[in-house]
Amino acid sequence: MKSLPPKAKPEVTVDVVAFTVEDSQLKVLLVRRAREPFVGTFTLPGGFMWEGETSAQAALRNLRTKSGVDSNIFSEQLYTFDDPQRDKRGHIISVAYMALVPLEKISKHISLDVKLAPVADVGQLPFDHSQILAYATKRLRTKLGYSNVAYSLLPKLFTLSQLQDVYEVILGHPIDKRNFRKKILSLGIIEPTEQKLTGRKHRPARLFKFAQRSYAELEEPIF
Amino acid sequence: MKSLPPKAKPEVTVDVVAFTVEDSQLKVLLVRRAREPFVGTFTLPGGFMWEGETSAQAALRNLRTKSGVDSNIFSEQLYTFDDPQRDKRGHIISVAYMALVPLEKISKHISLDVKLAPVADVGQLPFDHSQILAYATKRLRTKLGYSNVAYSLLPKLFTLSQLQDVYEVILGHPIDKRNFRKKILSLGIIEPTEQKLTGRKHRPARLFKFAQRSYAELEEPIF
DNA sequence: CCAAAAGTGTTAGTCATACACCCATGA
DNA sequence: TCATGGGTGTATGACTAACACTTTTGG
């Protein structure tokens, strides 16, 4: 291998894959680019990392300034994408983050420049954002299997059917209702409340809450 | 949050956690630093990433130039460590890599400046290298459970006891010999050969090989 | 013949899976 | 009273975990 000039250094950006579940579909937040390259097309929100901040801060800052989504959401670093060709402007590496947001915290920010796209049919995204999205989707699926992350996609109170829907949508296959309830309750990560969800045209569902609304890994896998 | 000057950018380095198994212990490769800060102390091999190369290339390049270890080893990106305070010289982020090396490929490079330290008692390392090492150790443990990575720590031919030793050392607990053999053989990731390992003062062991000597993830977890 | 590691099956318990009906409500 | 989703138990098969003795070699 040739020695390149040791003083030429790549620049660092962050990109955020913000997921939510809507209408029994896994969706990702996309924003319209304000600049070249790819002005006007929808991409993952992202931008340059600044000196003095962490990439995690940069990720949330970019998510906030580009989409308005803010406040107390789950996020975690995924992977650093660094193919020298990934951005035509030069060698720009990207630290990718995944954010999980309950729908209620996104809806009000939807606009002409901020949209939710079903992951199943986003099509091609600019840069290597399709690759980043694929990586994030896989990570989310895996993570669901050994942690309580589902809390970050649901409101404080939810029904078991809503919870099951989150699992089915992300795992991509149906789950038996009785087995799901047995399993999830035996893990002790959620607790029943006295409240019920009424006003639907069927039997009211009991509302549950997560025992802990912060990330925790489980001893034994769920699946 | 205040707007920092958008043109100040962090610099990018790579650090490599190179594991091997020796004497029934998980060990990590450390090299003596040639420069300030921390001249003369042992740290993970690493260095600046250059423009035009990927971080994966930078990781293997640094491993090679600082320790001599080369040629066809397993490596994967772990995580990007980016606390602005992690390096006193300024905001320098590090893309951490894990490398897995069979002992035979390391031994000849051991010297006054290159050593193997048991992970169980390395003590504190400079920078945030202890944190990086802890992260790598956890990743390795997890990965062992759903992939064939063990191949990367063993010679082409090995006995079942050697393989079991790798698992026990990394997982940190003993495994029942009969159950281990049953399980690992049922997965089909290794195959028996006709050869035996003789010359020991006990019954010769059959030698096995991995069906595939490249990374593969398993359908079902091993543990 | 002794020491050392190699090699080999069975059993009991636990866990995952498959499966169908009644209930409470709003319209 | 009908349509809709909420809520519940059991039985079977599969897998995990625990366990001890014989074999083959070198010294």
Short mmCIF file of C-alpha atoms (C1' of nucleotides) in Angstrom, two decimals:
data_model
loop_
_atom_site.label_atom_id
_atom_site.label_comp_id
_atom_site.label_asym_id
_atom_site.label_seq_id
_atom_site.Cartn_x
_atom_site.Cartn_y
_atom_site.Cartn_z
CA MET A 1 0.00 0.00 0.00
CA LYS A 2 1.15 3.50 -0.88
CA SER A 3 1.74 6.07 1.81
CA LEU A 4 -0.73 8.89 1.37
CA PRO A 5 0.10 12.30 2.75
CA PRO A 6 -0.52 11.84 6.48
CA LYS A 7 -1.97 15.29 6.93
CA ALA A 8 -4.97 14.92 4.62
CA LYS A 9 -7.87 13.95 6.87
CA PRO A 10 -11.49 13.01 6.19
CA GLU A 11 -14.35 15.16 7.49
CA VAL A 12 -17.02 13.83 9.81
CA THR A 13 -20.79 13.99 9.50
CA VAL A 14 -23.66 12.25 11.26
CA ASP A 15 -26.82 10.74 9.77
CA VAL A 16 -29.91 9.73 11.68
CA VAL A 17 -32.31 6.91 10.96
CA ALA A 18 -35.40 7.88 12.95
CA PHE A 19 -37.94 5.08 13.08
CA THR A 20 -41.54 5.08 14.15
CA VAL A 21 -44.51 2.74 13.78
CA GLU A 22 -47.61 4.05 12.06
CA ASP A 23 -50.56 2.13 10.59
CA SER A 24 -48.88 -1.18 11.33
CA GLN A 25 -45.86 -0.22 9.27
CA LEU A 26 -42.29 0.57 10.17
CA LYS A 27 -41.55 4.05 8.90
CA VAL A 28 -38.46 6.20 8.65
CA LEU A 29 -38.25 9.96 8.87
CA LEU A 30 -36.92 11.69 5.75
CA VAL A 31 -36.21 15.37 5.18
CA ARG A 32 -35.88 17.35 2.00
CA ARG A 33 -32.33 18.50 1.34
CA ALA A 34 -31.84 22.26 1.29
CA ARG A 35 -28.48 22.16 -0.50
CA GLU A 36 -26.45 20.55 -3.18
CA PRO A 37 -25.78 17.79 -3.77
CA PHE A 38 -29.26 16.30 -4.22
CA VAL A 39 -31.13 19.55 -3.40
CA GLY A 40 -34.82 18.92 -2.97
CA THR A 41 -34.65 15.16 -2.66
CA PHE A 42 -35.54 13.31 0.53
CA THR A 43 -32.70 11.87 2.60
CA LEU A 44 -31.92 10.88 6.15
CA PRO A 45 -31.46 13.96 8.33
CA GLY A 46 -27.78 14.65 9.02
CA GLY A 47 -24.98 17.14 8.87
CA PHE A 48 -21.48 17.96 9.93
CA MET A 49 -20.20 17.18 13.38
CA TRP A 50 -18.66 20.09 15.20
CA GLU A 51 -15.56 20.17 17.27
CA GLY A 52 -16.40 20.03 20.94
CA GLU A 53 -19.62 18.07 20.64
CA THR A 54 -20.06 14.31 20.63
CA SER A 55 -21.48 12.57 17.59
CA ALA A 56 -24.53 11.68 19.68
CA GLN A 57 -25.13 15.37 20.32
CA ALA A 58 -24.55 16.16 16.66
CA ALA A 59 -27.08 13.49 15.70
CA LEU A 60 -29.82 14.85 17.93
CA ARG A 61 -28.96 18.42 16.97
CA ASN A 62 -29.33 17.62 13.29
CA LEU A 63 -32.52 15.68 13.86
CA ARG A 64 -33.94 18.64 15.76
CA THR A 65 -32.87 21.40 13.38
CA LYS A 66 -33.84 19.51 10.23
CA SER A 67 -37.10 17.90 11.34
CA GLY A 68 -38.16 19.54 14.58
CA VAL A 69 -38.24 16.21 16.40
CA ASP A 70 -36.77 16.61 19.84
CA SER A 71 -37.08 15.82 23.52
CA ASN A 72 -36.09 12.69 25.23
CA ILE A 73 -36.01 10.09 22.50
CA PHE A 74 -34.00 6.91 22.37
CA SER A 75 -30.93 7.04 20.16
CA GLU A 76 -27.85 4.93 19.69
CA GLN A 77 -24.83 4.89 17.48
CA LEU A 78 -24.91 2.29 14.71
CA TYR A 79 -21.83 2.29 12.54
CA THR A 80 -19.43 4.62 10.83
CA PHE A 81 -19.72 4.62 7.04
CA ASP A 82 -16.49 5.69 5.45
CA ASP A 83 -16.15 4.60 1.85
CA PRO A 84 -14.01 7.39 0.34
CA GLN A 85 -16.45 7.49 -2.61
CA ARG A 86 -19.65 7.76 -0.59
CA ASP A 87 -19.89 11.53 -1.05
CA LYS A 88 -18.79 13.18 -4.26
CA ARG A 89 -17.67 16.32 -2.46
CA GLY A 90 -14.67 14.52 -1.01
CA HIS A 91 -13.81 12.08 1.72
CA ILE A 92 -16.62 12.60 4.19
CA ILE A 93 -17.34 9.88 6.68
CA SER A 94 -20.64 9.49 8.45
CA VAL A 95 -21.36 8.25 11.95
CA ALA A 96 -24.84 6.77 11.65
CA TYR A 97 -27.38 6.84 14.47
CA MET A 98 -30.70 5.16 15.03
CA ALA A 99 -33.44 7.07 16.83
CA LEU A 100 -36.76 5.58 17.95
CA VAL A 101 -39.66 7.95 18.27
CA PRO A 102 -43.26 7.34 19.27
CA LEU A 103 -45.57 8.57 16.54
CA GLU A 104 -47.10 11.23 18.79
CA LYS A 105 -43.76 13.04 18.92
CA ILE A 106 -43.42 13.16 15.15
CA SER A 107 -46.88 13.89 13.74
CA LYS A 108 -46.85 17.60 14.44
CA HIS A 109 -43.60 18.05 12.53
CA ILE A 110 -44.75 16.50 9.28
CA SER A 111 -44.67 19.03 6.45
CA LEU A 112 -43.72 19.40 2.83
CA ASP A 113 -40.11 18.99 3.86
CA VAL A 114 -40.47 16.33 6.53
CA LYS A 115 -42.15 13.02 5.83
CA LEU A 116 -42.49 9.46 7.06
CA ALA A 117 -41.81 6.76 4.50
CA PRO A 118 -42.60 3.06 4.97
CA VAL A 119 -39.29 1.26 5.16
CA ALA A 120 -40.71 -1.49 3.00
CA ASP A 121 -40.96 0.82 -0.01
CA VAL A 122 -38.65 3.81 0.32
CA GLY A 123 -36.83 2.96 -2.86
CA GLN A 124 -33.33 4.24 -3.46
CA LEU A 125 -31.97 7.05 -1.30
CA PRO A 126 -29.09 9.39 -2.18
CA PHE A 127 -25.51 8.85 -0.99
CA ASP A 128 -25.24 5.49 0.81
CA HIS A 129 -28.39 6.17 2.79
CA SER A 130 -30.08 3.01 1.56
CA GLN A 131 -27.24 1.03 3.04
CA ILE A 132 -27.46 2.95 6.31
CA LEU A 133 -31.19 2.35 6.47
CA ALA A 134 -30.73 -1.37 5.86
CA TYR A 135 -28.15 -1.55 8.61
CA ALA A 136 -30.43 0.29 11.03
CA THR A 137 -33.38 -1.93 10.23
CA LYS A 138 -31.37 -5.02 10.95
CA ARG A 139 -30.05 -3.60 14.21
CA LEU A 140 -33.53 -2.65 15.34
CA ARG A 141 -34.83 -6.13 14.64
CA THR A 142 -32.04 -7.74 16.60
CA LYS A 143 -32.26 -5.30 19.46
CA LEU A 144 -35.97 -5.87 19.90
CA GLY A 145 -35.13 -9.47 20.66
CA TYR A 146 -33.00 -8.89 23.74
CA SER A 147 -34.00 -5.54 25.19
CA ASN A 148 -36.91 -3.39 26.22
CA VAL A 149 -36.43 -0.82 23.40
CA ALA A 150 -40.03 -1.17 22.36
CA TYR A 151 -40.83 1.32 25.11
CA SER A 152 -39.30 4.03 22.95
CA LEU A 153 -41.84 3.53 20.17
CA LEU A 154 -44.95 3.55 22.36
CA PRO A 155 -46.77 6.06 24.50
CA LYS A 156 -46.56 5.70 28.29
CA LEU A 157 -49.74 3.63 28.36
CA PHE A 158 -50.52 1.11 25.66
CA THR A 159 -52.48 -2.06 25.06
CA LEU A 160 -50.96 -5.47 24.55
CA SER A 161 -52.21 -5.42 21.00
CA GLN A 162 -50.36 -2.20 20.30
CA LEU A 163 -47.21 -3.71 21.76
CA GLN A 164 -47.65 -6.87 19.73
CA ASP A 165 -48.14 -4.76 16.63
CA VAL A 166 -44.78 -3.08 17.21
CA TYR A 167 -43.10 -6.47 17.46
CA GLU A 168 -44.83 -7.89 14.41
CA VAL A 169 -44.12 -4.89 12.26
CA ILE A 170 -40.44 -4.79 13.12
CA LEU A 171 -39.84 -8.53 13.07
CA GLY A 172 -41.85 -8.80 9.90
CA HIS A 173 -43.97 -11.79 10.81
CA PRO A 174 -47.16 -12.44 12.80
CA ILE A 175 -46.96 -13.71 16.37
CA ASP A 176 -49.46 -15.86 18.21
CA LYS A 177 -51.40 -13.64 20.60
CA ARG A 178 -51.52 -15.98 23.57
CA ASN A 179 -47.88 -16.96 23.33
CA PHE A 180 -46.83 -13.35 22.96
CA ARG A 181 -48.72 -12.28 26.08
CA LYS A 182 -47.42 -15.20 28.11
CA LYS A 183 -43.85 -14.47 27.12
CA ILE A 184 -43.83 -10.71 27.48
CA LEU A 185 -45.58 -10.80 30.84
CA SER A 186 -43.24 -13.47 32.17
CA LEU A 187 -40.27 -11.20 31.44
CA GLY A 188 -41.57 -8.57 33.81
CA ILE A 189 -40.67 -5.67 31.55
CA ILE A 190 -44.25 -4.40 31.44
CA GLU A 191 -46.86 -4.00 34.14
CA PRO A 192 -50.65 -3.81 34.00
CA THR A 193 -52.37 -0.62 35.13
CA GLU A 194 -55.94 -0.23 36.33
CA GLN A 195 -56.87 1.83 33.30
CA LYS A 196 -58.64 0.69 30.18
CA LEU A 197 -58.85 2.07 26.71
CA THR A 198 -62.52 2.72 26.01
CA GLY A 199 -64.43 4.35 23.18
CA ARG A 200 -63.66 1.72 20.57
CA LYS A 201 -66.44 -0.35 19.19
CA HIS A 202 -65.31 -3.47 20.99
CA ARG A 203 -64.33 -4.67 24.42
CA PRO A 204 -62.03 -2.17 26.16
CA ALA A 205 -58.39 -3.20 26.43
CA ARG A 206 -56.39 -3.01 29.62
CA LEU A 207 -53.56 -0.49 29.48
CA PHE A 208 -50.03 -1.48 30.37
CA LYS A 209 -46.85 0.46 31.06
CA PHE A 210 -43.16 -0.39 30.87
CA ALA A 211 -41.61 -1.15 34.24
CA GLN A 212 -38.67 0.95 33.16
CA ARG A 213 -38.81 3.64 30.52
CA SER A 214 -35.09 3.59 29.83
CA TYR A 215 -33.00 1.17 27.86
CA ALA A 216 -32.29 -2.19 29.48
CA GLU A 217 -30.98 -5.47 28.11
CA LEU A 218 -32.63 -8.71 29.09
CA GLU A 219 -30.95 -11.76 30.53
CA GLU A 220 -32.71 -14.12 28.21
CA PRO A 221 -33.77 -13.34 24.65
CA ILE A 222 -37.42 -12.81 23.87
CA PHE A 223 -37.23 -14.81 20.64
CA MET B 1 -27.41 24.71 22.48
CA LYS B 2 -24.96 27.31 21.21
CA SER B 3 -23.84 27.29 17.62
CA LEU B 4 -20.20 26.43 17.50
CA PRO B 5 -18.16 27.58 14.54
CA PRO B 6 -19.25 25.11 11.86
CA LYS B 7 -15.84 24.89 10.29
CA ALA B 8 -13.99 23.42 13.29
CA LYS B 9 -13.94 19.67 12.70
CA PRO B 10 -12.67 16.74 14.75
CA GLU B 11 -9.83 14.54 13.47
CA VAL B 12 -10.22 10.81 12.93
CA THR B 13 -8.08 7.95 14.21
CA VAL B 14 -8.53 4.20 14.39
CA ASP B 15 -7.71 1.83 17.25
CA VAL B 16 -7.50 -1.94 17.02
CA VAL B 17 -8.35 -4.50 19.66
CA ALA B 18 -6.56 -7.61 18.43
CA PHE B 19 -7.58 -10.69 20.38
CA THR B 20 -6.03 -14.11 20.53
CA VAL B 21 -6.33 -17.14 22.80
CA GLU B 22 -3.17 -18.38 24.51
CA ASP B 23 -2.81 -20.75 27.50
CA SER B 24 -6.57 -20.88 27.98
CA GLN B 25 -6.74 -17.11 28.36
CA LEU B 26 -8.19 -14.40 26.18
CA LYS B 27 -5.37 -11.99 25.39
CA VAL B 28 -5.14 -8.63 23.71
CA LEU B 29 -2.27 -7.27 21.67
CA LEU B 30 -0.66 -4.11 23.06
CA VAL B 31 2.13 -2.00 21.59
CA ARG B 32 4.49 0.45 23.21
CA ARG B 33 3.79 4.03 22.18
CA ALA B 34 6.60 5.74 20.30
CA ARG B 35 5.31 9.28 20.87
CA GLU B 36 3.74 11.66 23.29
CA PRO B 37 1.36 11.52 24.90
CA PHE B 38 2.05 8.41 26.98
CA VAL B 39 5.39 7.61 25.29
CA GLY B 40 6.64 4.21 26.31
CA THR B 41 3.40 2.91 27.77
CA PHE B 42 1.45 0.03 26.24
CA THR B 43 -1.76 0.86 24.38
CA LEU B 44 -3.96 -0.52 21.67
CA PRO B 45 -2.33 -0.13 18.26
CA GLY B 46 -3.83 2.75 16.32
CA GLY B 47 -3.19 5.94 14.43
CA PHE B 48 -4.60 8.57 12.15
CA MET B 49 -6.89 7.69 9.30
CA TRP B 50 -5.83 9.07 5.96
CA GLU B 51 -7.94 10.63 3.31
CA GLY B 52 -8.71 8.16 0.54
CA GLU B 53 -8.55 5.03 2.66
CA THR B 54 -11.37 3.38 4.59
CA SER B 55 -11.17 3.08 8.35
CA ALA B 56 -10.96 -0.69 7.89
CA GLN B 57 -7.84 -0.21 5.78
CA ALA B 58 -6.45 2.26 8.29
CA ALA B 59 -7.05 -0.25 11.09
CA LEU B 60 -5.19 -3.06 9.36
CA ARG B 61 -2.44 -0.69 8.23
CA ASN B 62 -1.86 0.49 11.78
CA LEU B 63 -1.96 -3.04 13.14
CA ARG B 64 0.62 -4.06 10.57
CA THR B 65 2.99 -1.13 10.94
CA LYS B 66 2.86 -1.06 14.74
CA SER B 67 2.89 -4.78 15.53
CA GLY B 68 3.86 -6.63 12.35
CA VAL B 69 0.67 -8.68 12.43
CA ASP B 70 -0.74 -8.99 8.96
CA SER B 71 -2.26 -11.23 6.37
CA ASN B 72 -5.79 -12.33 6.14
CA ILE B 73 -7.17 -11.87 9.61
CA PHE B 74 -10.76 -11.27 10.65
CA SER B 75 -11.59 -7.69 11.55
CA GLU B 76 -14.73 -5.69 12.06
CA GLN B 77 -15.68 -2.19 13.05
CA LEU B 78 -16.95 -1.84 16.60
CA TYR B 79 -17.90 1.68 17.54
CA THR B 80 -16.74 5.24 17.16
CA PHE B 81 -15.52 6.80 20.38
CA ASP B 82 -15.84 10.54 20.28
CA ASP B 83 -15.86 12.16 23.69
CA PRO B 84 -14.25 15.55 23.00
CA GLN B 85 -12.09 15.03 26.11
CA ARG B 86 -10.83 11.56 25.22
CA ASP B 87 -7.52 12.86 23.89
CA LYS B 88 -5.81 15.84 25.47
CA ARG B 89 -4.33 16.97 22.15
CA GLY B 90 -7.76 18.09 20.93
CA HIS B 91 -10.95 16.66 19.57
CA ILE B 92 -9.80 13.40 18.09
CA ILE B 93 -12.36 10.70 17.50
CA SER B 94 -11.51 7.03 17.16
CA VAL B 95 -13.14 4.37 15.05
CA ALA B 96 -12.49 1.19 17.01
CA TYR B 97 -11.93 -2.18 15.35
CA MET B 98 -11.76 -5.71 16.63
CA ALA B 99 -9.33 -8.15 15.03
CA LEU B 100 -9.16 -11.86 15.75
CA VAL B 101 -5.84 -13.57 15.20
CA PRO B 102 -4.80 -17.17 15.70
CA LEU B 103 -1.84 -17.32 18.05
CA GLU B 104 0.47 -18.70 15.35
CA LYS B 105 0.20 -15.44 13.43
CA ILE B 106 1.20 -13.34 16.42
CA SER B 107 3.94 -15.22 18.24
CA LYS B 108 6.74 -14.26 15.89
CA HIS B 109 6.00 -10.56 16.34
CA ILE B 110 6.23 -10.48 20.12
CA SER B 111 9.07 -8.22 21.25
CA LEU B 112 9.92 -5.59 23.81
CA ASP B 113 7.45 -3.29 22.10
CA VAL B 114 4.71 -5.76 21.24
CA LYS B 115 3.09 -7.94 23.88
CA LEU B 116 0.02 -10.03 24.64
CA ALA B 117 -1.78 -9.18 27.85
CA PRO B 118 -4.52 -11.32 29.44
CA VAL B 119 -7.73 -9.33 29.18
CA ALA B 120 -8.63 -10.40 32.70
CA ASP B 121 -5.77 -8.39 34.16
CA VAL B 122 -4.60 -5.65 31.82
CA GLY B 123 -5.29 -2.94 34.36
CA GLN B 124 -5.88 0.62 33.21
CA LEU B 125 -4.90 1.64 29.71
CA PRO B 126 -4.22 5.21 28.48
CA PHE B 127 -6.85 7.35 26.73
CA ASP B 128 -10.22 5.57 26.75
CA HIS B 129 -8.62 2.31 25.67
CA SER B 130 -9.99 0.43 28.67
CA GLN B 131 -13.46 1.36 27.59
CA ILE B 132 -12.73 0.30 24.01
CA LEU B 133 -11.34 -3.01 25.24
CA ALA B 134 -14.43 -3.62 27.38
CA TYR B 135 -16.68 -2.90 24.42
CA ALA B 136 -14.71 -5.27 22.19
CA THR B 137 -14.78 -8.04 24.77
CA LYS B 138 -18.53 -7.83 25.06
CA ARG B 139 -18.96 -7.80 21.28
CA LEU B 140 -16.74 -10.84 20.90
CA ARG B 141 -18.71 -12.76 23.51
CA THR B 142 -22.00 -11.96 21.83
CA LYS B 143 -20.71 -12.69 18.36
CA LEU B 144 -19.41 -16.08 19.34
CA GLY B 145 -22.99 -17.01 20.16
CA TYR B 146 -24.48 -16.54 16.72
CA SER B 147 -21.65 -16.88 14.21
CA ASN B 148 -18.71 -18.98 13.17
CA VAL B 149 -16.06 -16.38 14.17
CA ALA B 150 -14.22 -18.93 16.23
CA TYR B 151 -12.57 -20.03 12.99
CA SER B 152 -10.54 -16.84 13.08
CA LEU B 153 -8.87 -17.75 16.34
CA LEU B 154 -7.87 -21.28 15.41
CA PRO B 155 -5.49 -22.93 12.95
CA LYS B 156 -6.97 -24.67 9.90
CA LEU B 157 -7.06 -27.98 11.74
CA PHE B 158 -7.94 -28.21 15.39
CA THR B 159 -9.34 -30.60 17.97
CA LEU B 160 -12.74 -30.30 19.55
CA SER B 161 -11.05 -29.63 22.87
CA GLN B 162 -9.20 -26.67 21.40
CA LEU B 163 -12.44 -25.33 20.01
CA GLN B 164 -14.20 -25.82 23.30
CA ASP B 165 -11.35 -24.03 25.03
CA VAL B 166 -11.88 -20.99 22.79
CA TYR B 167 -15.55 -20.92 23.70
CA GLU B 168 -14.95 -21.37 27.41
CA VAL B 169 -12.27 -18.72 27.57
CA ILE B 170 -14.32 -16.13 25.75
CA LEU B 171 -17.65 -16.90 27.38
CA GLY B 172 -15.96 -17.11 30.74
CA HIS B 173 -17.54 -20.30 31.99
CA PRO B 174 -17.02 -24.06 31.58
CA ILE B 175 -19.16 -26.02 29.13
CA ASP B 176 -20.16 -29.66 29.31
CA LYS B 177 -18.03 -31.59 26.86
CA ARG B 178 -20.73 -33.91 25.54
CA ASN B 179 -23.31 -31.18 25.13
CA PHE B 180 -20.79 -28.91 23.43
CA ARG B 181 -19.85 -31.56 20.88
CA LYS B 182 -23.44 -32.46 20.16
CA LYS B 183 -24.39 -28.85 19.63
CA ILE B 184 -21.46 -27.71 17.55
CA LEU B 185 -21.59 -30.75 15.30
CA SER B 186 -25.33 -30.40 14.78
CA LEU B 187 -24.78 -26.87 13.45
CA GLY B 188 -22.67 -28.14 10.63
CA ILE B 189 -20.13 -25.34 10.88
CA ILE B 190 -17.24 -27.76 11.39
CA GLU B 191 -16.35 -31.01 9.70
CA PRO B 192 -14.22 -33.95 10.80
CA THR B 193 -11.06 -34.80 8.86
CA GLU B 194 -9.26 -38.11 8.71
CA GLN B 195 -6.26 -36.72 10.54
CA LYS B 196 -5.41 -37.07 14.20
CA LEU B 197 -3.21 -35.12 16.51
CA THR B 198 -0.61 -37.55 17.84
CA GLY B 199 2.50 -37.18 19.95
CA ARG B 200 0.72 -36.20 23.15
CA LYS B 201 0.88 -38.49 26.10
CA HIS B 202 -2.74 -39.50 25.77
CA ARG B 203 -5.23 -40.74 23.22
CA PRO B 204 -4.89 -38.88 19.91
CA ALA B 205 -7.66 -36.43 19.08
CA ARG B 206 -9.40 -36.25 15.75
CA LEU B 207 -8.75 -33.04 13.86
CA PHE B 208 -11.62 -30.93 12.56
CA LYS B 209 -11.86 -28.02 10.16
CA PHE B 210 -14.38 -25.24 9.67
CA ALA B 211 -16.77 -25.83 6.77
CA GLN B 212 -16.25 -22.23 5.82
CA ARG B 213 -13.25 -20.15 6.82
CA SER B 214 -14.99 -16.83 6.34
CA TYR B 215 -17.47 -15.04 8.52
CA ALA B 216 -21.02 -16.37 8.55
CA GLU B 217 -23.95 -15.79 10.86
CA LEU B 218 -26.02 -18.71 12.05
CA GLU B 219 -29.76 -19.08 11.81
CA GLU B 220 -30.12 -20.22 15.36
CA PRO B 221 -27.94 -19.12 18.26
CA ILE B 222 -25.44 -21.53 19.72
CA PHE B 223 -26.19 -20.53 23.30
"C1'" DC C 1 0.66 -49.87 34.54
"C1'" DC C 2 -0.24 -45.16 35.28
"C1'" DA C 3 -1.61 -40.53 33.97
"C1'" DA C 4 -3.90 -37.80 30.83
"C1'" DA C 5 -7.13 -36.24 27.71
"C1'" DA C 6 -10.44 -38.28 24.00
"C1'" DG C 7 -14.61 -39.93 23.10
"C1'" DT C 8 -19.43 -41.33 23.70
"C1'" DG C 9 -25.84 -41.74 25.29
"C1'" DT C 10 -29.58 -41.35 28.10
"C1'" DT C 11 -32.89 -39.16 30.98
"C1'" DA C 12 -35.67 -35.59 33.11
"C1'" DG C 13 -37.24 -31.24 33.00
"C1'" DT C 14 -38.20 -27.01 30.73
"C1'" DC C 15 -39.70 -24.29 27.05
"C1'" DA C 16 -41.71 -23.25 22.54
"C1'" DT C 17 -45.47 -23.95 19.60
"C1'" DA C 18 -49.91 -24.76 17.94
"C1'" DC C 19 -54.50 -24.12 18.49
"C1'" DA C 20 -60.32 -22.08 19.41
"C1'" DC C 21 -63.63 -20.04 21.91
"C1'" DC C 22 -66.08 -16.62 24.92
"C1'" DC C 23 -66.31 -11.59 26.39
"C1'" DA C 24 -67.37 -6.64 26.44
"C1'" DT C 25 -68.35 -2.87 23.95
"C1'" DG C 26 -70.29 0.60 20.27
"C1'" DA C 27 -73.03 1.06 16.50
"C1'" DT D 1 -77.91 -8.26 17.40
"C1'" DC D 2 -73.91 -7.88 14.99
"C1'" DA D 3 -69.13 -6.77 14.19
"C1'" DT D 4 -64.87 -5.99 16.30
"C1'" DG D 5 -60.93 -6.75 18.73
"C1'" DG D 6 -59.88 -8.32 23.92
"C1'" DG D 7 -58.83 -11.90 26.63
"C1'" DT D 8 -57.74 -16.69 28.17
"C1'" DG D 9 -55.43 -22.55 28.87
"C1'" DT D 10 -53.78 -26.89 27.41
"C1'" DA D 11 -51.30 -30.52 25.14
"C1'" DT D 12 -47.39 -32.02 22.30
"C1'" DG D 13 -42.91 -32.03 20.71
"C1'" DA D 14 -38.28 -30.07 20.85
"C1'" DC D 15 -34.47 -28.71 23.11
"C1'" DT D 16 -31.46 -28.02 27.20
"C1'" DA D 17 -28.93 -29.61 31.02
"C1'" DA D 18 -27.11 -32.88 33.96
"C1'" DC D 19 -24.44 -36.75 34.46
"C1'" DA D 20 -19.84 -41.18 34.34
"C1'" DC D 21 -17.33 -44.42 32.28
"C1'" DT D 22 -14.31 -46.57 28.64
"C1'" DT D 23 -10.56 -45.80 25.19
"C1'" DT D 24 -6.02 -44.80 23.48
"C1'" DT D 25 -1.81 -43.16 23.81
"C1'" DG D 26 3.12 -41.79 25.93
"C1'" DG D 27 6.08 -42.27 29.54
#
